Coordinates of C-alpha atoms and ligand atoms in Angstrom, one line a residue:
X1 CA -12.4 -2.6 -15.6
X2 CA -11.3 -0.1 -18.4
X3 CA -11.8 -0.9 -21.7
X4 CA -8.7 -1.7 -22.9
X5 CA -7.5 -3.8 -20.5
X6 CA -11.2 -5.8 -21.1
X7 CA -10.4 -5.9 -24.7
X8 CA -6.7 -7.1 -23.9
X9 CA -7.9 -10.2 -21.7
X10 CA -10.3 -11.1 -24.8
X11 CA -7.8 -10.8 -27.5
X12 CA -5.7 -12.8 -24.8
X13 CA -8.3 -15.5 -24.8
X14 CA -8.9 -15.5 -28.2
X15 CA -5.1 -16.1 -29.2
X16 CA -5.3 -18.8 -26.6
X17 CA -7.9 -20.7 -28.6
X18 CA -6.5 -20.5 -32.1
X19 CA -3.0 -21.5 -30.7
X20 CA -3.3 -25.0 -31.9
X21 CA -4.1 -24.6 -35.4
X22 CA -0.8 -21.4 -35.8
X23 CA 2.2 -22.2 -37.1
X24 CA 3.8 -19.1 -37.5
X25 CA 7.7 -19.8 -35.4
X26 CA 7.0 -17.2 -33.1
X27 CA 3.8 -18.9 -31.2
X28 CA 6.1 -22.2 -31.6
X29 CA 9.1 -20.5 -29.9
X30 CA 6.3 -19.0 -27.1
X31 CA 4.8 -22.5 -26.6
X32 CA 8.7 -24.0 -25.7
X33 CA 9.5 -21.3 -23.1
X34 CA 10.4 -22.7 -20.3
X35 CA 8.4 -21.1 -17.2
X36 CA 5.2 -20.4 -17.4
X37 CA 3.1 -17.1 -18.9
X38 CA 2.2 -14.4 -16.4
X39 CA -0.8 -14.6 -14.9
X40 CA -3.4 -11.7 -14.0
X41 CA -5.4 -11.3 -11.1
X42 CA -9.3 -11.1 -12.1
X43 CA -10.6 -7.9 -11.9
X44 CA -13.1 -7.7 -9.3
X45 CA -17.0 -6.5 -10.3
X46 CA -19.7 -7.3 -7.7
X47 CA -20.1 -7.3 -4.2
X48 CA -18.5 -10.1 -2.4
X49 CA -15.3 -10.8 -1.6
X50 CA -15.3 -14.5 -0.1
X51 CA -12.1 -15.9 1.4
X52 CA -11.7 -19.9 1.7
X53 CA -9.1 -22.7 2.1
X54 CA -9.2 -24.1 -1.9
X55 CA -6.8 -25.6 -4.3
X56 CA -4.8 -23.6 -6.8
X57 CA -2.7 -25.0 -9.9
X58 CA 0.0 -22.7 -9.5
X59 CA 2.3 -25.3 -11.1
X60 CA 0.9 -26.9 -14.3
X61 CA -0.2 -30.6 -13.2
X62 CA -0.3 -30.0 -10.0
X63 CA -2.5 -28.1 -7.2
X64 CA -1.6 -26.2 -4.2
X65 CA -3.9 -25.8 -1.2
X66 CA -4.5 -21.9 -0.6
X67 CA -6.4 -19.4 0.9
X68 CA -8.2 -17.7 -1.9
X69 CA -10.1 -14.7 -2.6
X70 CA -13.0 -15.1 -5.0
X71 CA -11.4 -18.2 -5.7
X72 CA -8.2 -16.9 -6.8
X73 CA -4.8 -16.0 -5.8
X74 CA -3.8 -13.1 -5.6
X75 CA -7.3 -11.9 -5.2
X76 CA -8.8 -10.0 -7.7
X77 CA -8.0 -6.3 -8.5
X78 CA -9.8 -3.8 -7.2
X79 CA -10.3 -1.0 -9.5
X80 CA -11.6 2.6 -8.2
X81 CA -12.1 5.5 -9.1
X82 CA -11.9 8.8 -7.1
X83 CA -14.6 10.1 -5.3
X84 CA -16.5 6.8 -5.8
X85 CA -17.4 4.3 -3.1
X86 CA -16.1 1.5 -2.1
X87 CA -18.4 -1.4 -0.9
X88 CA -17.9 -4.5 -0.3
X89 CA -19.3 -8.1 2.0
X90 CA -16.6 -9.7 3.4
X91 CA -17.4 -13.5 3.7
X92 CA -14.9 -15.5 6.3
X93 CA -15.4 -18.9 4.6
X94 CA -12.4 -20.2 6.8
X95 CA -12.0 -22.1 9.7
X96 CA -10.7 -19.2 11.6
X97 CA -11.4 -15.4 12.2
X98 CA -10.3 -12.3 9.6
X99 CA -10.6 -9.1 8.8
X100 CA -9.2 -6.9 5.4
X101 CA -7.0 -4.5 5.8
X102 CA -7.1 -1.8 2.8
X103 CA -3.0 -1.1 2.8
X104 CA -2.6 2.5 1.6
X105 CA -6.0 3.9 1.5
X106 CA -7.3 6.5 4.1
X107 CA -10.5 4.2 5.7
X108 CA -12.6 5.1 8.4
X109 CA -11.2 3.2 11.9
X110 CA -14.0 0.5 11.9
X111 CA -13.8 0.3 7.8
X112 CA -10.3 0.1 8.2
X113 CA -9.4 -3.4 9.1
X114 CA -7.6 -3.3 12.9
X115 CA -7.8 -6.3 14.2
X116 CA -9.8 -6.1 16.9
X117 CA -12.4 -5.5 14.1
X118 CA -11.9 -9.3 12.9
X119 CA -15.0 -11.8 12.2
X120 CA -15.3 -15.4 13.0
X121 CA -15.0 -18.4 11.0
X122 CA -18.3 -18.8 8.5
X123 CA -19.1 -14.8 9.3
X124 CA -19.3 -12.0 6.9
X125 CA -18.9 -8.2 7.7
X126 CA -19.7 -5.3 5.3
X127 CA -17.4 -2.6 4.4
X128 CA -18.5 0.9 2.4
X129 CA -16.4 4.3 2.4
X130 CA -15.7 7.2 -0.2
X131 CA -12.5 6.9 -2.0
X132 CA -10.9 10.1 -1.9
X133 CA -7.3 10.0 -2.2
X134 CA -5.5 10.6 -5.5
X135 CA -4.5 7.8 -8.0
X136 CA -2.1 5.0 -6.6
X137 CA -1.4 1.4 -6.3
X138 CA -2.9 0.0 -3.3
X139 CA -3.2 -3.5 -1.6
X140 CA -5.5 -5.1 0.3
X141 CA -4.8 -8.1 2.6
X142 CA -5.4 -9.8 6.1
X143 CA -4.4 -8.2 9.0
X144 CA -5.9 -11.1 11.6
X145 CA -4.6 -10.7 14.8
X146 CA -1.6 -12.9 15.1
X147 CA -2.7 -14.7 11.7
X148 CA -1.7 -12.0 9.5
X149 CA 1.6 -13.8 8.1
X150 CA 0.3 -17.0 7.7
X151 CA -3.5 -15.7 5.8
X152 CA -1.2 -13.5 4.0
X153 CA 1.4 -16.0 2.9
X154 CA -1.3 -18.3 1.7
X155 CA -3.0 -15.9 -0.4
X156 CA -5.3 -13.3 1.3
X157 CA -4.1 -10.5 -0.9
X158 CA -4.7 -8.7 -3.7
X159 CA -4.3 -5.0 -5.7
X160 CA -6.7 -2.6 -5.2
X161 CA -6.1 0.7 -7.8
X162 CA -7.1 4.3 -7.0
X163 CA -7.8 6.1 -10.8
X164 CA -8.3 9.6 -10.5
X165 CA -8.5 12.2 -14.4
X166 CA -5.5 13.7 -13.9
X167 CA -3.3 10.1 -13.9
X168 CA -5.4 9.6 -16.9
X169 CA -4.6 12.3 -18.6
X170 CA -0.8 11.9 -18.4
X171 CA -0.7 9.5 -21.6
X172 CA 1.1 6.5 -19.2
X173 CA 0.6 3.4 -20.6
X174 CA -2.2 1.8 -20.7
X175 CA -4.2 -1.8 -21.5
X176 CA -1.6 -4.1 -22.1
X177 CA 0.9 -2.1 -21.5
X178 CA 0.2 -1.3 -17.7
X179 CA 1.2 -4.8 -16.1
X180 CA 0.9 -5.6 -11.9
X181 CA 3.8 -7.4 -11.0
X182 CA 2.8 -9.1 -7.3
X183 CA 5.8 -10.7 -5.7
X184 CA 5.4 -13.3 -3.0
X185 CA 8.0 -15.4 -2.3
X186 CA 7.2 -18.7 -1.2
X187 CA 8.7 -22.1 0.4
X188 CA 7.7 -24.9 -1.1
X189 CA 7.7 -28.8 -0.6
X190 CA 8.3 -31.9 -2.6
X191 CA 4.7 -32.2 -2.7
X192 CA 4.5 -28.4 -4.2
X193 CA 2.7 -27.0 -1.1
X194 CA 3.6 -23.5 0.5
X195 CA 4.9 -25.0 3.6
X196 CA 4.5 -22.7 6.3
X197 CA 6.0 -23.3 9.7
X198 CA 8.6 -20.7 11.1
X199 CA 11.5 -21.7 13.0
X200 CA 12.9 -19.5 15.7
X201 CA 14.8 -17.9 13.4
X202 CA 12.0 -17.2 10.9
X203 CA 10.1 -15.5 13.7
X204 CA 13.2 -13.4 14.1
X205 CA 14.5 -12.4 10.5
X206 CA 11.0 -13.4 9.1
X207 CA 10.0 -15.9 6.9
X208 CA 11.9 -15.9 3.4
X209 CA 11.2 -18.4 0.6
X210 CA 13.0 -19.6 -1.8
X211 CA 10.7 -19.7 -4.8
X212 CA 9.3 -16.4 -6.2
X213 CA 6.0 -16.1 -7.9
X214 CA 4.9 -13.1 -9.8
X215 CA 0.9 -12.4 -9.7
X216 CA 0.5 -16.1 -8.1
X217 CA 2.9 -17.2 -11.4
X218 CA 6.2 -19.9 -10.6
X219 CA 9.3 -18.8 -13.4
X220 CA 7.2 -15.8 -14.8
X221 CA 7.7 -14.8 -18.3
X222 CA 6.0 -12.1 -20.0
X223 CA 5.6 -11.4 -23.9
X224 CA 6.7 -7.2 -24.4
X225 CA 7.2 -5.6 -27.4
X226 CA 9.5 -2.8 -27.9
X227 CA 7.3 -0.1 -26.4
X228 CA 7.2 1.9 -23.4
X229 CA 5.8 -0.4 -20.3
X230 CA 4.1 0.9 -16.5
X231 CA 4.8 -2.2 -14.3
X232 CA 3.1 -1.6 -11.1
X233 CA 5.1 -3.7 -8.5
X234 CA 3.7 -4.5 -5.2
X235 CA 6.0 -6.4 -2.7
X236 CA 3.5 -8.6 -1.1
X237 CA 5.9 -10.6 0.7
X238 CA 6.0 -11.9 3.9
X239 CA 9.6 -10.6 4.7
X240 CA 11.6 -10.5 1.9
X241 CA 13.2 -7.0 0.4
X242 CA 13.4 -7.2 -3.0
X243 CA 16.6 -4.6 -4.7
X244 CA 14.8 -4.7 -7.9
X245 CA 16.5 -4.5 -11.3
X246 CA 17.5 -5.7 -15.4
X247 CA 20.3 -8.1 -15.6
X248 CA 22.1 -5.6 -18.0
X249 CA 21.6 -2.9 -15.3
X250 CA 19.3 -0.9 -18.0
X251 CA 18.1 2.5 -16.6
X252 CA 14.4 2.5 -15.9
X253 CA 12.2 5.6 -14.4
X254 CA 9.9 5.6 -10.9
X255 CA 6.4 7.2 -12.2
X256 CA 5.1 6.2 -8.2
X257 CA 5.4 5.4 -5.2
X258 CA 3.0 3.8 -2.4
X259 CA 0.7 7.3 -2.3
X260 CA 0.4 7.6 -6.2
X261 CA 2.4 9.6 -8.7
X262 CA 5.9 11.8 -8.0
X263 CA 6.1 15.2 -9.5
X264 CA 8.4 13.8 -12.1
X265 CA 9.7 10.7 -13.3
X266 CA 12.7 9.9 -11.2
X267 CA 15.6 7.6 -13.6
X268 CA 17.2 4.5 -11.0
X269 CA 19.0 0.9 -12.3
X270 CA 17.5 -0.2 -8.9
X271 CA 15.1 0.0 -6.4
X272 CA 14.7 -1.5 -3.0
X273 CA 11.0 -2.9 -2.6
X274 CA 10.5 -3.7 0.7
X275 CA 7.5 -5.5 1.9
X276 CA 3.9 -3.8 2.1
X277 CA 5.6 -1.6 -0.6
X278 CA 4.4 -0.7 -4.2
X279 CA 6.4 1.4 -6.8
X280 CA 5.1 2.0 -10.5
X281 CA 8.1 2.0 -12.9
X282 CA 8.5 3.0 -16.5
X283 CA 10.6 0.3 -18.7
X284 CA 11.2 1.4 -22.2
X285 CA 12.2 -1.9 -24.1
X286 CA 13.0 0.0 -27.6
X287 CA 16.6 -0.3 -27.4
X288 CA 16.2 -4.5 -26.8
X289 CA 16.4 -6.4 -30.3
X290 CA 13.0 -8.7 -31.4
X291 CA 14.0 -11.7 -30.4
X292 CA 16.0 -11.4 -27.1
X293 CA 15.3 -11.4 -23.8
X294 CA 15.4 -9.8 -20.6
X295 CA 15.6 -10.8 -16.7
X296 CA 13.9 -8.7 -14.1
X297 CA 15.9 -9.9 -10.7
X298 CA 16.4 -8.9 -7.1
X299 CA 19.8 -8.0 -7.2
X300 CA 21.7 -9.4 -4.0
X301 CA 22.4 -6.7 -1.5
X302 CA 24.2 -6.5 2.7
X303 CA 21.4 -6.0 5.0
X304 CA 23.7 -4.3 7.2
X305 CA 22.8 -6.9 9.6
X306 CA 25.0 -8.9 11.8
X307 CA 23.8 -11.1 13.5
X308 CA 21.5 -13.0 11.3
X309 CA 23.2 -14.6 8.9
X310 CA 21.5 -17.6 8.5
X311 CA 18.9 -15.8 6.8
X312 CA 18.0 -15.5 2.8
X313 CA 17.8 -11.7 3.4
X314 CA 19.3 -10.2 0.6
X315 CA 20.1 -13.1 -1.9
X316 CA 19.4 -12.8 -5.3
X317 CA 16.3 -14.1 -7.0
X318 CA 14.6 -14.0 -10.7
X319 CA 11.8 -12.1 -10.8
X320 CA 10.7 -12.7 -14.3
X321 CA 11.9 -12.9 -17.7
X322 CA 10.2 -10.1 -20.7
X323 CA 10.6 -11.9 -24.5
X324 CA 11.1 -8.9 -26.6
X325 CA 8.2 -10.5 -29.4
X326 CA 7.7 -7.3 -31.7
X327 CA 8.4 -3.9 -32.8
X328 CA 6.3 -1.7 -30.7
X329 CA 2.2 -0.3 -31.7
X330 CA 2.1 2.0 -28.4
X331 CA 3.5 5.4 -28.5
X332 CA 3.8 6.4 -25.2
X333 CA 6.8 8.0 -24.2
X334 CA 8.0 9.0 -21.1
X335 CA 6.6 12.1 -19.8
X336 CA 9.2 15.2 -18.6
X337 CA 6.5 15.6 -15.7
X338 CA 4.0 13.6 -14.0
X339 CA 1.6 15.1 -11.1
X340 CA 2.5 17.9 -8.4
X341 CA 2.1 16.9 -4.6
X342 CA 1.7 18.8 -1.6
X343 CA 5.3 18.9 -0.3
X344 CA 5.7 18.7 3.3
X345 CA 8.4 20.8 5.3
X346 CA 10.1 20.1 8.2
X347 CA 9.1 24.0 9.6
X348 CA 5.3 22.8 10.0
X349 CA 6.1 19.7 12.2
X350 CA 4.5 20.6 15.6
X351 CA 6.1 18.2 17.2
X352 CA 8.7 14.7 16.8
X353 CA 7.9 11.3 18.0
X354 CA 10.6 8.9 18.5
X355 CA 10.0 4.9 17.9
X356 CA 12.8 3.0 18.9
X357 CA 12.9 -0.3 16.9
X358 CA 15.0 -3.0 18.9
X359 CA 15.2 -6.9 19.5
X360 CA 14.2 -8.3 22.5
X361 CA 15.3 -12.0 23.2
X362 CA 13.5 -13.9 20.2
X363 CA 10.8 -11.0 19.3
X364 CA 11.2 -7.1 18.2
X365 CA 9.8 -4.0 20.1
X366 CA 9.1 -0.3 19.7
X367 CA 9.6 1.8 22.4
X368 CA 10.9 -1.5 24.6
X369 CA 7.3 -3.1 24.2
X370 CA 4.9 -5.3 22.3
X371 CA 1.6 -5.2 20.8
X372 CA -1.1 -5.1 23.4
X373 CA -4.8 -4.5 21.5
X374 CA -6.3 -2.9 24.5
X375 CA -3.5 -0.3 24.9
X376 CA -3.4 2.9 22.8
X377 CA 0.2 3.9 23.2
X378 CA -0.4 7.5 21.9
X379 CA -2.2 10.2 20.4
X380 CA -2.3 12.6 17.3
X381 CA -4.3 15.3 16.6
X382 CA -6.0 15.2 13.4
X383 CA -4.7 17.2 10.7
X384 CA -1.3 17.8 12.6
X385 CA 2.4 17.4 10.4
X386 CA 4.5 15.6 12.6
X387 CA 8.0 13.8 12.9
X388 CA 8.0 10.2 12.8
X389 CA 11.2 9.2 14.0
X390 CA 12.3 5.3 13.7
X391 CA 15.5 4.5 15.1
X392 CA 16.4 0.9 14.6
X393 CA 19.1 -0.3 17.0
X394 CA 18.8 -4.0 15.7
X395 CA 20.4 -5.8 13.5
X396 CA 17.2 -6.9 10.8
X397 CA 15.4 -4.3 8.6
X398 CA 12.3 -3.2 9.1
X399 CA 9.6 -1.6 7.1
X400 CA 7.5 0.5 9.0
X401 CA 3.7 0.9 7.9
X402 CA 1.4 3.2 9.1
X403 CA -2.4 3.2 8.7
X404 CA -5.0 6.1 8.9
X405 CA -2.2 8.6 7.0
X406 CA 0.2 9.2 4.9
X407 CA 3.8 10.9 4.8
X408 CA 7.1 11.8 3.3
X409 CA 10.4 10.5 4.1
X410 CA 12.3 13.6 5.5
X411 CA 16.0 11.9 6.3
X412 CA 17.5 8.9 6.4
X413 CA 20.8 8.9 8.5
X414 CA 22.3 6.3 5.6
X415 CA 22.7 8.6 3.1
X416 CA 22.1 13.2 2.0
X417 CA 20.3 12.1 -0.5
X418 CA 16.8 10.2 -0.6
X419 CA 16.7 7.5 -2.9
X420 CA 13.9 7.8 -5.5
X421 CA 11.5 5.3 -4.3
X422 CA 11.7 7.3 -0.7
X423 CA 10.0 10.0 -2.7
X424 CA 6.4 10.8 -2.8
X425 CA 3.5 10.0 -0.6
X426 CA 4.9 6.9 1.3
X427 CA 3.0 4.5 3.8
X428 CA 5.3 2.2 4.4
X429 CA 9.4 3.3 5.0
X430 CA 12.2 0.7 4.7
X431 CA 14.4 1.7 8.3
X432 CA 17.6 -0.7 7.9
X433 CA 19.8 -1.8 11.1
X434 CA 21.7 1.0 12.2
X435 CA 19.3 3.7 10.5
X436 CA 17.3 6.5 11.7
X437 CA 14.7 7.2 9.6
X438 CA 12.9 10.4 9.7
X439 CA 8.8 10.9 8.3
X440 CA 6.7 13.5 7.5
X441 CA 3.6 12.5 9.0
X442 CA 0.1 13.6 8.6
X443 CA -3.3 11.8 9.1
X444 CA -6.3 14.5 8.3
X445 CA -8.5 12.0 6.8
X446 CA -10.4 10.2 9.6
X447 CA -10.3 10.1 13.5
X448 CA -10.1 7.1 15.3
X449 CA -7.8 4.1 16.4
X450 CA -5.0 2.9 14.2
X451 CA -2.0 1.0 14.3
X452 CA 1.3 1.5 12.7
X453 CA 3.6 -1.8 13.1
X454 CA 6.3 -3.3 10.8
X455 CA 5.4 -4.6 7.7
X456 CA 7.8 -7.9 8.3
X457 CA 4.4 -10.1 8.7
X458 CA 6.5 -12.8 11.6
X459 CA 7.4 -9.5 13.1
X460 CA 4.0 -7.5 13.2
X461 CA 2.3 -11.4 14.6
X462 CA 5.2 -11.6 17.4
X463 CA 3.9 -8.0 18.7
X464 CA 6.0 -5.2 16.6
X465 CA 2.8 -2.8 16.2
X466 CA 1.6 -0.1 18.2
X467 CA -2.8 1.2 18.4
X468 CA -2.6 4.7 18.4
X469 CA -5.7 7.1 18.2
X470 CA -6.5 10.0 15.5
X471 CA -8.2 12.8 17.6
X472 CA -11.1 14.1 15.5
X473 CA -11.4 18.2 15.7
X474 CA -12.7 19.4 19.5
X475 CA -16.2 20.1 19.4
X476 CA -17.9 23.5 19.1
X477 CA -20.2 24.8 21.5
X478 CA -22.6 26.9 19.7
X479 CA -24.8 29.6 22.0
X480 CA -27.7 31.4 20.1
X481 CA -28.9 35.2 21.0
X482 CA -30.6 37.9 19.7
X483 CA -28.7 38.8 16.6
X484 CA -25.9 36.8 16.7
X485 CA -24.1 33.5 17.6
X486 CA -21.0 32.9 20.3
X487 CA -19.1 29.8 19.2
X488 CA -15.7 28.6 21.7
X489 CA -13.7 25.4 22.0
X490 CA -10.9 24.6 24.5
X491 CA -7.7 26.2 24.0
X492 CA -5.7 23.4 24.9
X493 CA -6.5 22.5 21.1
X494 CA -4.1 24.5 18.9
X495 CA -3.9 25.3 15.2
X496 CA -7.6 25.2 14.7
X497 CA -9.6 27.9 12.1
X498 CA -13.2 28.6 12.4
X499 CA -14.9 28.5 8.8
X500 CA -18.8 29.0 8.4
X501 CA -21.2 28.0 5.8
X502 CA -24.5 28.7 4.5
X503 CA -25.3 24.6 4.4
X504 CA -23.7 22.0 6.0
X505 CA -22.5 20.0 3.0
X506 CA -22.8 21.3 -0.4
X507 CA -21.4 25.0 -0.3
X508 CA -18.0 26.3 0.3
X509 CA -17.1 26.8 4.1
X510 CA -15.1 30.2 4.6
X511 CA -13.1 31.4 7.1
X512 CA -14.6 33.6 10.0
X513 CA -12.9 36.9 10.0
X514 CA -13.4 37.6 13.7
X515 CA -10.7 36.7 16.2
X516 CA -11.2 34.7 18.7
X517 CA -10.4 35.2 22.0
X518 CA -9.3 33.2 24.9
X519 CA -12.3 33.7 27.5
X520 CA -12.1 31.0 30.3
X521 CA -10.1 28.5 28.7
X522 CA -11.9 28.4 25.6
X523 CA -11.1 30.4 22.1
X524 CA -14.7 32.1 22.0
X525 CA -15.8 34.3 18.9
X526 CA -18.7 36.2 19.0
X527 CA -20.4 36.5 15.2
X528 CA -23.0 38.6 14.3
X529 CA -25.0 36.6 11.5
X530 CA -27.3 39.2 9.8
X531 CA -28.6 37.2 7.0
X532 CA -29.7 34.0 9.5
X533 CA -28.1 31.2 10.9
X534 CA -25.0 29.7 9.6
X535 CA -22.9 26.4 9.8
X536 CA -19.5 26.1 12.4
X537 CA -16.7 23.8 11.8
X538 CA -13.2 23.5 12.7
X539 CA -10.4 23.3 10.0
X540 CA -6.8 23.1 10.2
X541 CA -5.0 26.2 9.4
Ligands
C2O1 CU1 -0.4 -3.8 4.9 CU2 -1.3 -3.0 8.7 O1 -0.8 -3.5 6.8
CU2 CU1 -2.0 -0.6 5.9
CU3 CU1 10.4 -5.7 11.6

C-alpha cells in the first residue's frame, strides 16, 4: 500500500466517525445524495487469497450472496512493484473447482492460471513468480473451466497494479487522487440477488445486466475536487462494452492502456472499454463550478450487429456521478509526455496467423472449432513478432484476449486511424462484426501452454478459446576440447543469437562474434575460450 493512499483511507475513516457531530452544509448535502459513496477494494497484504460463497451488503439494508475474495468484492488490490515477487495461497473455499488467472501479466504456464491447472473444492494451490513487466493496471479473476462467467460474475475478481520508478516519477496523480473504477454490470432480482441463469440468447450475445456497480458500489457517486484525477478503469464485465464518457462530452486524456503507460497522453470524449479491458484516463475537473456535478456514462453506441437485437449491447448506462466539493489542493497537471515503448513494426513480423471468429448454430468458433483442453491448436516460437489476424464474420463483438504476451494493434479494417485506447501495449483487442482486426504479437516472456479466447465470459465457457504452446529457445549442445568449445542447435530454428557469459546469472551475456555455420543441420560455432569456460544461451536477435 503507498503511503498516501494509507493515509487517505484513515482520514476517510476518521471523517466517517466525526460525521455525526458536523454541521457544516456540505457534509449535510453529502449525507442526502442519493446513491451510495464509492467503495474501495481493500488492498491486499499477506499471503492468502481465499475464495468462498458469503454475503455482501452491496445495497444498504440488504445482503447479496457472492463469491468473495478475502471476504470482499471485488477482491482486494494487488499492489506490486517491479522486479518483486509475487506469492500467493490460493484457498478454493467453494463447492466447486478454480483456478486465478493473472489477466495482463506475463506468468509462467503453470503460474499462469489455464484451466486445466484448476483445484478442487476445499483445495488450495500456491502461486510465486517475478514481476517484471512495466507499470500497468492488471486484473486478476477466475478462469475455471466452463465456470469462468458465472465465478466471475459473482465476484472472483479483483485489480492487481504493476508500479515500476519511472510511472512514479511522472508526477500523475496520486493518493486520493488515483481512483479504480471496476465496472460489472449485474442483473438483479426483487430479492436483490445477482441472478445468474443465461438464456439462449445470453449464451449467444452474452450476459448483460441491467444494473451497474462501480468497485462492487450500486448508483456510485464520488466526492472530487477541482484538481487533476487518474481513474484507472477496468471493464470487468461479463459481456458488456462500455463507450465511456461525461454527460457534457468534456475532453479527457488516455495516460494507459492494458500494458501500462502510452508515450503521451492521447485527448478522447470517449472510449470503448470492452470487457477484460483496462484504460487509465486523466479527468481535469477545474473548469466544473464547487457545487455541481458530473455523470460519467456509457454512452449508447450500434454494435454493428444484426442479428441480435434483443440484446442490451450497446444501451446507455450511468456509470457514476463526481460532486465537484472543493477548490483543488493537488497540483498535478497533465504531463506533455508520459513513458516511451518499444514500437512494433509490421517489417519484423515473421509470419501472419489468421483466426477466423464466426457463429456456429447457438455457440462462436475460431478457425470453425471449439475449445478442446487436450488440443494445442498451434505453436509460436518464443521471442517471435507476429500477425495476429481476427476476422470476425459474425454479427456480435468480440474481445479477443491473449495470455502469455502482449501486442500492438496494427489495423483495424473500420477505420485509417487507431483510436486511442487501441494504442499501447494491448492484451485484450475489441474485433466488432464485420472487422478485421490486425495485432502485433509477441510473447518472449515464458514458454509453455496458453490460451487466447474471447473475453465475452458466456462465449469463452461455450468453447471460443484456443491452447496454444510458447516454444522455449532450442537447446544447445555444448562439446568440450582441448582449448576450445563447439556449441550447434538445429537450423530449423531461425532468428536465434549466441551470447556467452562469464556466470550464468549475474553478469552481462554478450554476443559471440563467430559465425556460425550450418554443419549437418545444425548452426555449429566453434569458440576458442582462452580465459576458461564460459556460459551459452540463445537470444533473439
Ligand atoms: Cu481475463 Cu483468460 O482472461
Ligand atoms: Cu488473461
Ligand atoms: Cu465473443
Amino acid at each position: 500500500m503507498t503511503t498516501s493512499r494509507r493515509h487517505f483511507l484513515r482520514e476517510t475513516a476518521v471523517a466517517l466517525t466525526m460525521l455525526p457531530s458536523l454541521r457544516s452544509p456540505r457534509v449535510l448535502a453529502q449525507l442526502a445524495r442519493p446513491g451510495n459513496a464509492l467503495r474501495f477494494p481493500p488492498e491486499w497484504s499477506g499471503e492468502q487469497l481465499t475464495v468462498s460463497r458469503t454475503h455482501a451488503a452491496v445495497w444498504p439494508g440488504s445482503t447479496t450472496e457472492v463469491l468473495a475474495i478475502n471476504g470482499s468484492v471485488p477482491g482486494p488490490t494487488i499492489r506490486v512493484r517491479r522486479g518483486e515477487e509475487f506469492a500467493a495461497r490460493i484457498q478454493n473455499q467453494l463447492d466447486q473447482p478454480l483456478v486465478l488467472h493473472w489477466h495482463g501479466l506475463l506468468a509462467p504456464e503453470r503460474m499462469d492460471g489455464h484451466p486445466r491447472d484448476q483445484v478442487g473444492a476445499g483445495q488450495s494451490y500456491d502461486v510465486r513468480f517475478p514481476v517484471r513487466q512495466r507499470a500497468a493496471t492488471c486484473w486478476y479473476h477466475s478462469h475455471t473451466d466452463h465456470l469462468t462467467a458465472e465465478q466471475a460474475y459473482r465476484g472472483v475478481a479483483g485489480l492487481f497494479l504493476i508500479e515500476d520508478p519511472a510511472e512514479s516519477a511522472l508526477g500523475l496523480p496520486t493518493g486520493d487522487h488515483d481512483i479504480p473504477l471496476v465496472l460489472t454490470d449485474k442483473r438483479v432480482n426483487a430479492q436483490r440477488q445477482w441472478a445468474y441463469a443465461p438464456s439462449m440468447m445470453d449464451q449467444m450475445s452474452g450476459y448483460i445486466g441491467d444494473v451497474m456497480l462501480v468497485n462492487g458500489t450500486p448508483d456510485a457517486w464520488l466526492s472530487v475536487d477541482r484538481g487533476l484525477y487518474r481513474f484507472r478503469l477496468l471493464n470487468g464485465s461479463n459481456a458488456r462494452i462500455c463507450k465511456v464518457g461525461f454527460v457534457d462530452s468534456r475532453p479527457f486524456w488516455v495516460a494507459a492502456t492494458d500494458g501500462g503507460l502510452l508515450p503521451a497522453p492521447a485527448e478522447v470524449r470517449s472510449l470503448m472499454l470492452a470487457p477484460g479491458q483496462r484504460i487509465e484516463v486523466l479527468v481535469d475537473f477545474s473548469n466544473s463550478e464547487v457545487g455541481t456535478s458530473l455523470l460519467l456514462v456509457s454512452l449508447p453506441f450500434a454494435t454493428g450487429g444484426g442479428m441480435m437485437g434483443g440484446s442490451a449491447q450497446g444501451l446507455a448506462i450511468d456509470l457514476i456521478r463526481f460532486y465537484v466539493d472543493s477548490p483543488t489542493t493537488g497540483t498535478a497537471q497533465v504531463p506533455a509526455v508520459l513513458a516511451p515503448i518499444e514500437a512494433l513494426s509490421e517489417t519484423q513480423a515473421r509470419r501472419t496467423r489468421v483466426f477466423t471468429l464466426a457463429m456456429s448454430g447457438m455457440v462462436h468458433t475460431i478457425n470453425g472449432r471449439l475449445f478442446d483442453m487436450e488440443r494445442v491448436e498451434f505453436t509460436v516460437p518464443f521471442g517471435d513478432v507476429e500477425i495476429w489476424e481476427y476476422r470476425n464474420t459474425g454479427t456480435e463483438p468480440h474481445p479477443m484476449h491473449a495470455h502469455g504476451g502482449l501486442g500492438q494493434v496494427l489495423t483495424r479494417s473500420a477505420t485509417a486511424v487507431l483510436p486511442a485506447e487501441d494504442r499501447g501495449w494491448k492484451d485484450t483487442v475489441l474485433v466488432n462484426p464485420g472487422e478485421t482486426v490486425r495485432v502485433l504479437m509477441r510473447f518472449d516472456a515464458h514458454p509453455g501452454l496458453f490460451v487466447h479466447h474471447c473475453h465475452n465470459l458466456e462465449h469463452e465457457d461455450s468453447g471460443m478459446m484456443q491452447n496454444f504452446e510458447v516454444l522455449g529457445p532450442p537447446a544447445l549442445a555444448i562439446e568440450r576440447e582441448d582449448g576450445g568449445v563447439t556449441v550447434s542447435w538445429p537450423v530449423s530454428s531461425e532468428g536465434w543469437r549466441l551470447e556467452s557469459s562469464t556466470e550464468a546469472v549475474g553478469s552481462p551475456w554478450a554476443p559471440v562474434a563467430e559465425v556460425p555455420l550450418a554443419v549437418r543441420q545444425r548452426w555449429t560455432v566453434r569458440i576458442a575460450e582462452p580465459t576458461g569456460p564460459r556460459f551459452y544461451r540463445l537470444a533473439k536477435g
